[in-house]
CSV table of C-alpha atoms in Angstrom, one decimal:
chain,number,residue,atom,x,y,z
R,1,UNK,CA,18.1,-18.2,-26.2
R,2,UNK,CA,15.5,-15.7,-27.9
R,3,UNK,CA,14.6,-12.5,-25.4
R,4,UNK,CA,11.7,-13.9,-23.6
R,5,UNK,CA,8.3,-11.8,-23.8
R,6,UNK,CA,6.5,-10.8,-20.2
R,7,UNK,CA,3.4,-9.7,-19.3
R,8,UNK,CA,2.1,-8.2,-15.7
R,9,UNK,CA,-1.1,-7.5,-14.7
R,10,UNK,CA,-2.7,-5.2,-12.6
R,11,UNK,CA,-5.0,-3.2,-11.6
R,12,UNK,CA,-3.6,-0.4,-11.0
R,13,UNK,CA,-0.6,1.3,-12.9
R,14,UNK,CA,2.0,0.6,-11.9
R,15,UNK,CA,1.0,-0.7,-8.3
R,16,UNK,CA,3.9,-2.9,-7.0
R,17,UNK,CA,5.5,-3.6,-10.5
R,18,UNK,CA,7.2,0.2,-10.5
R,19,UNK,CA,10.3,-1.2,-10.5
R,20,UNK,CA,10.1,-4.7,-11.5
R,21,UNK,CA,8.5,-4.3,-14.7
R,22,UNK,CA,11.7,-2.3,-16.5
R,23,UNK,CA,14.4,-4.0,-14.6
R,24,UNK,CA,13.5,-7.2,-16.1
R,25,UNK,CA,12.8,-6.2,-19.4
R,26,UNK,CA,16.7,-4.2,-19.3
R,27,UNK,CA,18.2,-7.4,-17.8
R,28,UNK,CA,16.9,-9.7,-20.0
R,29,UNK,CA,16.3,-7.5,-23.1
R,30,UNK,CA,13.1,-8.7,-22.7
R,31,UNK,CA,9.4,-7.2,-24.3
R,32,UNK,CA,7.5,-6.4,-21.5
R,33,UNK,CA,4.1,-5.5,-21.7
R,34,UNK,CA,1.9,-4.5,-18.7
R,35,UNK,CA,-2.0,-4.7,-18.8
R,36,UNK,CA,-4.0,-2.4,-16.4
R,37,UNK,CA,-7.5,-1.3,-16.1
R,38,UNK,CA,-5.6,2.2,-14.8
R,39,UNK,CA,-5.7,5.3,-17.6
R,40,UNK,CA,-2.8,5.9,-15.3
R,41,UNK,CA,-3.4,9.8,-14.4
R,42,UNK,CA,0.1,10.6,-13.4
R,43,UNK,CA,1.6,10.0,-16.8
R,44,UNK,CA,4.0,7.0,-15.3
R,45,UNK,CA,6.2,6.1,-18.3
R,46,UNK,CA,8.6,2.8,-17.4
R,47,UNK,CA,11.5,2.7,-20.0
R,48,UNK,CA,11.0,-0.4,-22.0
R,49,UNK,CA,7.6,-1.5,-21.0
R,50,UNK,CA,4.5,-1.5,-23.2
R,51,UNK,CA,1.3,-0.3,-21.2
R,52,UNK,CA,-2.2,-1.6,-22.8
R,53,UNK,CA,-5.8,-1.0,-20.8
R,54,UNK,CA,-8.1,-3.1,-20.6
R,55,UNK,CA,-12.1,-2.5,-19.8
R,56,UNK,CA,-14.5,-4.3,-18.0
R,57,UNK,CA,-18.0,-4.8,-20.4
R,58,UNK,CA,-20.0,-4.3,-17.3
R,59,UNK,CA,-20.1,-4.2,-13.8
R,60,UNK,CA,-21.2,-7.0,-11.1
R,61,UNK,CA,-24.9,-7.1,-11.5
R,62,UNK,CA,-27.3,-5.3,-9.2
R,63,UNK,CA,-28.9,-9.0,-8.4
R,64,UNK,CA,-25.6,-10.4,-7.5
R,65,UNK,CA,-25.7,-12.1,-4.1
R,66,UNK,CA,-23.5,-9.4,-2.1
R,67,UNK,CA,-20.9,-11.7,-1.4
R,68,UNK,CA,-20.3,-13.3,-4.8
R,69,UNK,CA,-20.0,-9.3,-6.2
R,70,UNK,CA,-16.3,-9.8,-5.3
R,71,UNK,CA,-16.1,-12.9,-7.3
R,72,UNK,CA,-18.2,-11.7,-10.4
R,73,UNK,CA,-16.1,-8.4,-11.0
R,74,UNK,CA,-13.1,-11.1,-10.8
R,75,UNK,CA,-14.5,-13.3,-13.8
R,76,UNK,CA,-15.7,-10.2,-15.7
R,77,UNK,CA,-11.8,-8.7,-15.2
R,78,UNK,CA,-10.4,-12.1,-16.3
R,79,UNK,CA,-12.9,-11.6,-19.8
R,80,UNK,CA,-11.1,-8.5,-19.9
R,81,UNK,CA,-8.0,-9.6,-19.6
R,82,UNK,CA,-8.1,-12.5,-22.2
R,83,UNK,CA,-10.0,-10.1,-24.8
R,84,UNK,CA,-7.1,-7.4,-24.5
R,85,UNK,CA,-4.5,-10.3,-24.9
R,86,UNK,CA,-6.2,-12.2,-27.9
R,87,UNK,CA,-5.7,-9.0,-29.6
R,88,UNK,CA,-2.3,-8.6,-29.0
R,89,UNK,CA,-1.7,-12.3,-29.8
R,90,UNK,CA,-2.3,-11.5,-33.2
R,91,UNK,CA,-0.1,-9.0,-33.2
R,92,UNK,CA,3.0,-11.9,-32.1
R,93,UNK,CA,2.5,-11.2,-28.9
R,94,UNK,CA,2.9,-14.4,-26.5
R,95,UNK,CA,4.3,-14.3,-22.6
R,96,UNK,CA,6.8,-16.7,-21.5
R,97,UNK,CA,6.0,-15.5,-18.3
R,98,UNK,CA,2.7,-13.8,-16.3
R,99,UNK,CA,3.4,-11.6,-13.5
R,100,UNK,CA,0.0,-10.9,-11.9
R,101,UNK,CA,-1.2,-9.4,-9.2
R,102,UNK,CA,-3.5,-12.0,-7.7
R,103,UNK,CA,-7.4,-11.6,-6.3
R,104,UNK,CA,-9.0,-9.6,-8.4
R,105,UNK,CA,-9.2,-12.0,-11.3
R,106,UNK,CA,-6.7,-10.5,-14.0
R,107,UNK,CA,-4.8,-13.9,-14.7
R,108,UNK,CA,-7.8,-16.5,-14.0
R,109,UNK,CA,-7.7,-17.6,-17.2
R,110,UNK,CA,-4.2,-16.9,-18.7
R,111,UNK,CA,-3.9,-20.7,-18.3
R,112,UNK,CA,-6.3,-21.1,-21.1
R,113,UNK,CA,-4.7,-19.3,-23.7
R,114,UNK,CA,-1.0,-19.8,-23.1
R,115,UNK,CA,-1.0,-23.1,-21.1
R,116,UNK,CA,2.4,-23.3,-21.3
R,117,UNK,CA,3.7,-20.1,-19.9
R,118,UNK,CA,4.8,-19.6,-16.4
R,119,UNK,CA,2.6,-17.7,-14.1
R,120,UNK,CA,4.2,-15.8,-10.4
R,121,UNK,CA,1.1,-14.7,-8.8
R,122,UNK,CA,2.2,-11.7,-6.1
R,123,UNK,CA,-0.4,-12.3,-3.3
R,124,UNK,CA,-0.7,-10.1,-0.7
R,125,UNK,CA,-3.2,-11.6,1.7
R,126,UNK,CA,-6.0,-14.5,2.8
R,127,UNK,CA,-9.2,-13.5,5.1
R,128,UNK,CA,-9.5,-16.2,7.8
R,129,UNK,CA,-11.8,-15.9,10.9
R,130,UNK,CA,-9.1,-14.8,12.6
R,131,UNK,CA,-7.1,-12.0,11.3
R,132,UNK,CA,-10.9,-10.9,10.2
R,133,UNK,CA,-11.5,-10.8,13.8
R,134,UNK,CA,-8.2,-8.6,13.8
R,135,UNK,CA,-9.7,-6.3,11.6
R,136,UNK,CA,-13.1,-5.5,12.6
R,137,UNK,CA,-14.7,-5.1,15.7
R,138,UNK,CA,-17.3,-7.5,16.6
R,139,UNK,CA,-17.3,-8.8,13.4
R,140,UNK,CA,-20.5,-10.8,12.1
R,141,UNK,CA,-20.9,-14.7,11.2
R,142,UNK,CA,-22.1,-12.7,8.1
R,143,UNK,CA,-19.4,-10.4,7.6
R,144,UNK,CA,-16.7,-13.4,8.1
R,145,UNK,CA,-18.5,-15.4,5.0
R,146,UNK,CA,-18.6,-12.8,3.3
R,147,UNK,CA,-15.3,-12.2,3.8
R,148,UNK,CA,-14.2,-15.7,2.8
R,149,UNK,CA,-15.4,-15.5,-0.8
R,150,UNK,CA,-13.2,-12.7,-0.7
R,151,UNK,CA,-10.5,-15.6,-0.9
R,152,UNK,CA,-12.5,-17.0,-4.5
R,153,UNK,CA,-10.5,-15.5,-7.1
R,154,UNK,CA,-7.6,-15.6,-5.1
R,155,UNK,CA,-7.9,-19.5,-4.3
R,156,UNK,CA,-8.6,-19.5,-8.4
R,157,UNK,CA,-5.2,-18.2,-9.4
R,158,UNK,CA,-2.7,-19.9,-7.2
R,159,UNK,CA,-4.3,-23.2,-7.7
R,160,UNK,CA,-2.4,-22.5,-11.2
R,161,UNK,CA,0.3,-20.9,-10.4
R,162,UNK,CA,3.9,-21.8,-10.5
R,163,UNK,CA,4.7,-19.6,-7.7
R,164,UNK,CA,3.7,-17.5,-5.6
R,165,UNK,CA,5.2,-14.0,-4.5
R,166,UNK,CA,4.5,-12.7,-1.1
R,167,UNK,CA,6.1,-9.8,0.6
R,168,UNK,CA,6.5,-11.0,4.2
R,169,UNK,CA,6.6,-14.3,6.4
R,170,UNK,CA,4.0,-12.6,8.3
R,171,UNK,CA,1.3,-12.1,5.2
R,172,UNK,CA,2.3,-15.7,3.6
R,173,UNK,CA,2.0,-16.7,7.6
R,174,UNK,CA,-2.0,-16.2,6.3
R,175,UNK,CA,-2.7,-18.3,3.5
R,176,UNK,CA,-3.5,-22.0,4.0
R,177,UNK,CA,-0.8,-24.7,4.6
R,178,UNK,CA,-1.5,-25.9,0.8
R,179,UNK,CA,-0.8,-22.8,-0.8
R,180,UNK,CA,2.0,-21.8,1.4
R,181,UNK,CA,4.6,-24.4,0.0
R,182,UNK,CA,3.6,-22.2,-2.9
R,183,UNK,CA,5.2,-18.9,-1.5
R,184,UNK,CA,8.4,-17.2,-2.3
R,185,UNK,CA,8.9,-14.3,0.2
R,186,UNK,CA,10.5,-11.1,-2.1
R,187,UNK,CA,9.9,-8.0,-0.3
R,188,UNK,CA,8.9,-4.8,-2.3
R,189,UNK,CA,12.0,-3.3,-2.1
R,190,UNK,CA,12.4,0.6,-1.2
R,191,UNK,CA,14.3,2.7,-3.4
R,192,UNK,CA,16.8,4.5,-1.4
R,193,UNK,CA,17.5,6.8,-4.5
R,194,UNK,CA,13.8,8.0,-4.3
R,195,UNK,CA,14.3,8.2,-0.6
R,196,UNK,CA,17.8,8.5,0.7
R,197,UNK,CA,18.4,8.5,4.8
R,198,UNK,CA,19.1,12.0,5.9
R,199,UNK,CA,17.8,15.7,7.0
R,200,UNK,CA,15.9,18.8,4.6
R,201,UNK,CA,15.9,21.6,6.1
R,202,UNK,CA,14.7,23.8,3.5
R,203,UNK,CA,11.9,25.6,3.2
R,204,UNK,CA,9.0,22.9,2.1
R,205,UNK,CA,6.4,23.8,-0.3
R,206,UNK,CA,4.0,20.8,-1.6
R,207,UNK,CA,1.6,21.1,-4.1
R,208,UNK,CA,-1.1,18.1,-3.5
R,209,UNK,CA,-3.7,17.2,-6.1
R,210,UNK,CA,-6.4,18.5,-3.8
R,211,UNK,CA,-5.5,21.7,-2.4
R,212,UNK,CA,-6.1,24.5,-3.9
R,213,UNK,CA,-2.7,26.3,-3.4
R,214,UNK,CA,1.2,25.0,-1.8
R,215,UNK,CA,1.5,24.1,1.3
R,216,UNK,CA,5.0,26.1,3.1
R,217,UNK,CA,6.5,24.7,5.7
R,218,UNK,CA,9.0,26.7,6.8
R,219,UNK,CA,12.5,25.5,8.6
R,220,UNK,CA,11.8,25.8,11.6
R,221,UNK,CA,8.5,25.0,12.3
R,222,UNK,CA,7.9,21.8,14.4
R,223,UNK,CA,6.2,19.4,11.9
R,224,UNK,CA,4.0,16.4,12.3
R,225,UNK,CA,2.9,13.8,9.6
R,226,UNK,CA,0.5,11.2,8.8
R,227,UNK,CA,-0.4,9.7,5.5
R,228,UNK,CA,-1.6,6.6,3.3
R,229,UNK,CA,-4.0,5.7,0.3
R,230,UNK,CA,-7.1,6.8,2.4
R,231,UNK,CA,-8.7,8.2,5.8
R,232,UNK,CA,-10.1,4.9,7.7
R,233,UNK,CA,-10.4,3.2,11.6
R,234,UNK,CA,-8.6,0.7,9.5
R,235,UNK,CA,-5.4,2.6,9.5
R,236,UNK,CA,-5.9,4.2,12.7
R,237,UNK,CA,-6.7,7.6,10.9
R,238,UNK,CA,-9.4,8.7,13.9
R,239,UNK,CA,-7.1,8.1,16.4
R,240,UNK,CA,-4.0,10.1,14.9
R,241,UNK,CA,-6.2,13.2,14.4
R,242,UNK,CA,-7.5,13.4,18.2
R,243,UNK,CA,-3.9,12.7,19.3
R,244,UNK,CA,-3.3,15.8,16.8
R,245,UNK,CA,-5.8,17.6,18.1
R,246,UNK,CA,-3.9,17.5,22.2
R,247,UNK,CA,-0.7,17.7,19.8
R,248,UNK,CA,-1.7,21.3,18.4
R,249,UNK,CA,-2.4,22.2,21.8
R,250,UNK,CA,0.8,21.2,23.5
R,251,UNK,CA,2.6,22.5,20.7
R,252,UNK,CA,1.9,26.1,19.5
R,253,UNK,CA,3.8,26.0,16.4
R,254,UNK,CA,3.1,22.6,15.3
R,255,UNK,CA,2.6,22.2,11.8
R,256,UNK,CA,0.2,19.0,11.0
R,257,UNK,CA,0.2,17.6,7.1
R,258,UNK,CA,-1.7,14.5,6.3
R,259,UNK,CA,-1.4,13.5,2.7
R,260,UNK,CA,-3.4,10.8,0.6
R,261,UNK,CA,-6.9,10.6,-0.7
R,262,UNK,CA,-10.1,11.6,1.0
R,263,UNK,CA,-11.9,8.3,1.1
R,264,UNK,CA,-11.8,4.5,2.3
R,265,UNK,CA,-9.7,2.3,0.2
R,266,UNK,CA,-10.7,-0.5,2.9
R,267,UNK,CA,-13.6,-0.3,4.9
R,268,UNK,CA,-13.0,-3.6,6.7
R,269,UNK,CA,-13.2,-2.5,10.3
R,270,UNK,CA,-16.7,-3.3,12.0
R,271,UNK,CA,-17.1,0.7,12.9
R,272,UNK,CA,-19.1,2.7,10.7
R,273,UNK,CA,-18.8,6.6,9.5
R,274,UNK,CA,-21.7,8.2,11.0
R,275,UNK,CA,-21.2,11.9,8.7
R,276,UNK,CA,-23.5,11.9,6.3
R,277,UNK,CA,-20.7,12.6,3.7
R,278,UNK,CA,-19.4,9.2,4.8
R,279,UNK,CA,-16.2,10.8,5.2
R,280,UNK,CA,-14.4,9.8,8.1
R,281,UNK,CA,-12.3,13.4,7.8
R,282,UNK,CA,-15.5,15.4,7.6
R,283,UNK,CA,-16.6,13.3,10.6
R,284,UNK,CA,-13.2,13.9,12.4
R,285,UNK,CA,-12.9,17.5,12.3
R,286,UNK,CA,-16.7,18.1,13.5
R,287,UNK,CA,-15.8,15.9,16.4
R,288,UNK,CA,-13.0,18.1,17.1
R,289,UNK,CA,-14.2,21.0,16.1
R,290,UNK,CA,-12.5,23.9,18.1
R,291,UNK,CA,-9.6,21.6,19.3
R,292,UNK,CA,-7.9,22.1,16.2
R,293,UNK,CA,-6.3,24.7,14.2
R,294,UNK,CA,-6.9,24.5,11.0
R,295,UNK,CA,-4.4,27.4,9.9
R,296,UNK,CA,-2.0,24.6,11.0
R,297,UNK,CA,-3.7,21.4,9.8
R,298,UNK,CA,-2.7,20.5,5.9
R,299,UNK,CA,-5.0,18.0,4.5
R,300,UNK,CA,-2.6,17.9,0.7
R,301,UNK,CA,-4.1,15.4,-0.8
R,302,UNK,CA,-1.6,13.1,-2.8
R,303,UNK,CA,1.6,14.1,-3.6
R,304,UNK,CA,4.3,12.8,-6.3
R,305,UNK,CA,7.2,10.4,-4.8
R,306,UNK,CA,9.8,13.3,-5.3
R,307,UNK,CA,8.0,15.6,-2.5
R,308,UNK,CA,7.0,12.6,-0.3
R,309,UNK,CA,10.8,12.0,-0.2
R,310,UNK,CA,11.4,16.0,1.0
R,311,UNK,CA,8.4,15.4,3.3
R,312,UNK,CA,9.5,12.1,5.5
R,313,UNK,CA,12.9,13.7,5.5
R,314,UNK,CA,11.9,17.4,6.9
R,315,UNK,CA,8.9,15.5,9.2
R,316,UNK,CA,9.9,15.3,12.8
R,317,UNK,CA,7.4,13.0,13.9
R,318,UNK,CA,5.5,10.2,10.7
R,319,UNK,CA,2.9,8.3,12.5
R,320,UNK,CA,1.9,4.9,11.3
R,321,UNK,CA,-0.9,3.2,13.0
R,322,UNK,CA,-2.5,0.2,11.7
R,323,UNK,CA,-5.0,-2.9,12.1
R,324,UNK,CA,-3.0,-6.3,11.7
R,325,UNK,CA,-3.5,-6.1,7.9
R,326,UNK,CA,-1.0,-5.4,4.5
R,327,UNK,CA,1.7,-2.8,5.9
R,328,UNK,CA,1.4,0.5,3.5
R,329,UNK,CA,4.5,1.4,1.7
R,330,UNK,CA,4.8,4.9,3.2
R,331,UNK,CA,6.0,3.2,6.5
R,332,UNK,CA,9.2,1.6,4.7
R,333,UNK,CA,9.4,4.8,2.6
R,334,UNK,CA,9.8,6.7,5.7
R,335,UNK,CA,12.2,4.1,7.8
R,336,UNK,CA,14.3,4.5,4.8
R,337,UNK,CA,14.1,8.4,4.6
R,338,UNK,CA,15.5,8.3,8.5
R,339,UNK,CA,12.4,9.8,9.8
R,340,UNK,CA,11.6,9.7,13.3
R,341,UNK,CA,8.6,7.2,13.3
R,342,UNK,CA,5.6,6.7,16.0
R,343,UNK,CA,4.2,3.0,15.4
R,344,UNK,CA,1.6,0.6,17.0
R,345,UNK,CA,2.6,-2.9,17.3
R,346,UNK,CA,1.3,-5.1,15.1
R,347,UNK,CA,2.5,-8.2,13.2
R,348,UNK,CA,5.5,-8.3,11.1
R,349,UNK,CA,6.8,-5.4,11.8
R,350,UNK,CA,9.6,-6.1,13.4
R,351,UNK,CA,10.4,-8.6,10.1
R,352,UNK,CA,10.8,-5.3,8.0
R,353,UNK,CA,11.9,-2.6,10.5
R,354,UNK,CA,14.3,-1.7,13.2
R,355,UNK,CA,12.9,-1.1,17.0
R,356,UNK,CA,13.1,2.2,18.0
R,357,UNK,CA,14.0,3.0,21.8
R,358,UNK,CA,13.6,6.3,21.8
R,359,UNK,CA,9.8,5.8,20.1
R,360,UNK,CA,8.2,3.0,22.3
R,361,UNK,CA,5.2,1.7,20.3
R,362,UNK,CA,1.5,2.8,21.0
R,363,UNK,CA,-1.7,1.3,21.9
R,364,UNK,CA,-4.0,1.6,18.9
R,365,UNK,CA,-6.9,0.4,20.9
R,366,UNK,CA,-6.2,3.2,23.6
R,367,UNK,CA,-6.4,7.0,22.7
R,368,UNK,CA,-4.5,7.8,25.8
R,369,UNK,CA,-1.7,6.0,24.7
R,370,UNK,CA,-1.7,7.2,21.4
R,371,UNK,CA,-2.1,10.9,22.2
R,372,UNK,CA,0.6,10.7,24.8
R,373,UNK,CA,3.0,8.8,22.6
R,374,UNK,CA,2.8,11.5,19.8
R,375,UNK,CA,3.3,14.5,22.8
R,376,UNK,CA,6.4,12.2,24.2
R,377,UNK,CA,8.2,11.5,20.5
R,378,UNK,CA,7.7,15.6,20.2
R,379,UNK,CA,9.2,16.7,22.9
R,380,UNK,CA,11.8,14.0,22.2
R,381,UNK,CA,12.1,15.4,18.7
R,382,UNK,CA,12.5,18.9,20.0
R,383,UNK,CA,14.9,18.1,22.5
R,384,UNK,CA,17.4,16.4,19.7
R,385,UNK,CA,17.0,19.3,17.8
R,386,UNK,CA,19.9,19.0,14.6
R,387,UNK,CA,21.3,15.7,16.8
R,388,UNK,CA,18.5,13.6,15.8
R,389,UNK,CA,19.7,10.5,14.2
R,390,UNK,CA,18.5,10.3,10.6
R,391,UNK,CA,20.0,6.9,9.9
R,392,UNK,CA,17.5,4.4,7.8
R,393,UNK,CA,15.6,2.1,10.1
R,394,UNK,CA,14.7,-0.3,6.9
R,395,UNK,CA,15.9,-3.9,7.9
R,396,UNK,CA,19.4,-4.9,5.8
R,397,UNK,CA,18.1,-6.1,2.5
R,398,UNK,CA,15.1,-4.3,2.0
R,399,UNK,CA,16.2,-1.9,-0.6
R,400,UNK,CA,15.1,-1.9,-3.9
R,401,UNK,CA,18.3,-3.1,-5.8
R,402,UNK,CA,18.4,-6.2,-3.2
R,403,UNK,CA,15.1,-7.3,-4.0
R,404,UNK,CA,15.1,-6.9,-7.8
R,405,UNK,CA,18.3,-9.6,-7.6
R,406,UNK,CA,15.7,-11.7,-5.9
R,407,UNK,CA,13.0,-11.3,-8.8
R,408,UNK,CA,16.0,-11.7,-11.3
R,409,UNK,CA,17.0,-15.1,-10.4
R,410,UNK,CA,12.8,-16.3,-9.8
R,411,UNK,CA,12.5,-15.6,-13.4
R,412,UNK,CA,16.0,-16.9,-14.7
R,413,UNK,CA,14.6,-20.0,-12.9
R,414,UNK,CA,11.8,-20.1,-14.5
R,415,UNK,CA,12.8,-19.6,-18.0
R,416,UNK,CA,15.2,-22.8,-17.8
C-alpha cells in the first residue's frame, strides 16, 4: 500500500494537532501537510509535516446580520481553504484523509474537491439553551439564537464527516442524538515528557512575551498560580484575583503569577467589562486597588511549554475555575505536573481527573468560598512543606502516547 497523504486544518498552528500531526506522518511514512490561517509566531516546526497558510479575501461584511457574521467568516474560510488546496493539487498533492478542526468552516467544502477522501472532524462543542444558560447569566432569547447559528458551520461539517473526534463523554454529551452516533471520544493526550510529575525547587525565572523583564521566583517563596488563553468571568478570572487579593493579605510572602494573554478569547458570559479599556485585568486591579501588592503580583504574559512545565511543578497552589464549557489544557498540564490544584466543580471533570481530598472544590458562584478555599489549600500547602505529594492526578490513559494509539488505529481504520 502507497504512504497515504494527510491534511489538517486549523486555525490556529498547531492547536490540538501538536502531536498528532508528526506521529502520523512517522507511523505511516505518510506526507502530512497542515493548512492554517496562523503565521505561527513561535516558530513551531513538527518534524515531517508541511505547514501552508491560507488567507481569508475579506472579512464578514459590515451589513451582515450579527448572527450570521459567524457563519459568513466560516464560508469565506472554507474559499480559503479550497483556493490554498487547488494550488497544491497541482502540485500532486491529494489527502486520503482530512483532519479538521470543525466550526469555523476550514473543511466545509473538502467534500467537493476530493469526494472520496475521508474526513475526522475534531469537535469540541454544541450551544444548546441549556449549557448557554450555563454560561451566561441571564442570558437573552436573543443571545441563545444567536448562539445557535453558532452551531451552522459546525452542523455543516459533520453532516459529511466520517467521524467525529471529541475529547470527552461530557462535551460529545452536547451535540444532538444524530450527530452523536457520529462521535469517537480520543482525549488530547498530555505529554508527560513536557510535563513530568514531580517538585522544582530552583530558583524560577520566566521570561513572558509581555513583560518587560524575568520574573524570579525564588525557593522559598510561597507561590500561587492562575493561568489560561485569556482574562474573562468565563474562566472565573474576577473571582481568582479578589481571592488573591485576601490571599496576599493572609500571606506576606506570597508570590502571585498569572500567565496568558490580556484579553477575552470567549466573551460568552452575560456580564459585561465596565473599564473603558474593556480589559477585565485593568478593571480588576482598580477594583482592588490597594488590596493588592503589585511588587508581588506577576501578570507574564504567555510563556513557552518548557517554563510552564517549571512553573506547575514549583506552584504550590494552580487554581482552575471555570463556567461548564471546553476544559483548558493547562488544568491537565498541571494534574500531570503533580501540582497541588484548587478547582470548582463543573462537568466532566471528574471523567479526566482524580478527586482531591485535601483540596475540596469551590463555589464559583460564591466569592466567599472561593477566597476561603485558596487561604485553606495554602495553609495546607505550607503545612506539607517538602511532604507534599507530587504524584500526577491525570486519570490512567490520558497521556499523550496512550491517546496517539487511539488516533493510530481511527486512521488505520479508515485507510482500509
Amino acid at each position: 500500500m502507497k504512504a497515504p497523504c494527510l491534511l489538517f486544518l486549523h486555525g490556529n498552528f498547531p492547536g490540538q494537532f501538536l502531536d498528532i500531526a508528526p506521529f502520523l506522518a512517522a507511523k505511516l511514512g505518510a506526507r502530512v501537510v497542515f493548512l492554517t490561517l496562523s503565521n505561527n509566531p513561535q516558530g513551531i516546526v513538527l518534524p515531517g509535516v508541511e505547514c501552508h497558510r491560507f488567507e481569508r479575501h475579506r472579512e464578514a461584511g459590515k451589513e451582515t446580520h450579527h448572527y450570521l457574521k459567524t457563519v459568513e467568516v466560516a464560508v469565506l474560510n472554507g474559499q480559503a481553504v479550497v483556493r490554498q488546496l487547488l494550488n497544491l493539487q497541482s502540485q500532486g498533492f491529494v489527502p486520503d484523509v482530512v483532519i479538521s478542526h470543525c466550526g469555523s468552516g476550514y473543511a466545509g467544502y473538502i467534500k467537493n474537491i476530493y469526494p472520496k477522501c475521508k474526513l475526522i472532524s475534531y469537535v469540541e462543542w454544541y450551544f444548546t439553551n441549556s449549557n448557554a444558560s450555563l454560561l451566561n447569566s441571564g442570558v437573552s432569547v436573543d443571545e441563545l439564537m444567536r448562539l445557535n447559528a453558532f452551531n451552522i458551520p459546525s452542523q455543516q461539517e459533520a453532516l459529511q464527516a466520517d467521524v467525529l473526534v471529541c475529547p470527552t463523554r461530557w462535551q460529545a454529551s452536547q451535540f444532538p442524538v444524530e450527530l452523536q452516533r457520529k462521535i469517537k471520544c480520543i482525549f488530547d493526550g498530555v505529554s508527560t515528557t513536557l510535563f513530568p510529575e514531580g517538585s522544582y525547587r530552583e530558583p524560577l525565572e520566566i521570561v513572558g512575551r509581555d513583560h518587560s523583564s524575568p520574573v524570579r521566583i525564588d525557593p522559598g517563596a510561597l507561590l500561587l498560580t492562575y493561568g489560561t488563553r485569556g482574562m474573562e468571568p468565563l474562566r472565573g478570572f474576577s473571582e481568582f484575583m479578589r481571592a488573591a487579593s485576601v490571599a496576599m493579605q493572609a500571606f506576606k510572602d506570597l508570590q502571585v503569577i498569572v500567565y496568558g494573554a490580556d484579553r477575552i478569547a470567549y466573551g460568552m458570559t452575560g456580564e459585561k467589562c465596565s473599564h473603558p479599556s474593556g480589559s477585565w485585568k485593568d478593571q480588576l486591579l482598580q477594583e482592588l486597588l490597594g488590596k493588592l501588592d503589585l511588587e508581588r503580583l506577576h501578570f507574564t504574559g504567555l510563556i513557552d511549554y518548557g517554563t510552564l512545565s517549571k512553573l506547575y511543578r514549583r506552584s504550590d497552589l494552580h487554581c482552575y475555575f471555570t463556567r461548564p464549557y471546553v476544559v483548558s489544557w493547562g488544568v491537565f498540564q498541571a494534574a500531570a505536573s503533580g501540582c497541588p490544584l484548587l478547582l470548582n466543580k463543573f462537568p466532566g471533570v471528574d471523567e479526566v481527573l482524580e478527586a482531591s481530598p485535601e483540596f475540596p472544590y469551590v463555589e464559583l458562584d460564591s466569592q466567599h468560598s472561593v477566597n476561603q478555599g485558596v487561604v485553606n489549600a495554602l495553609e495546607k500547602v505550607r503545612s506539607l512543606g517538602d511532604a507534599r505529594d507530587h504524584r500526577s492526578r491525570l486519570s490512567v490513559g490520558l497521556d499523550s502516547s496512550s491517546c496517539l494509539l487511539q488516533w493510530l488505529n481511527l486512521i488505520k481504520q479508515l485507510l482500509n
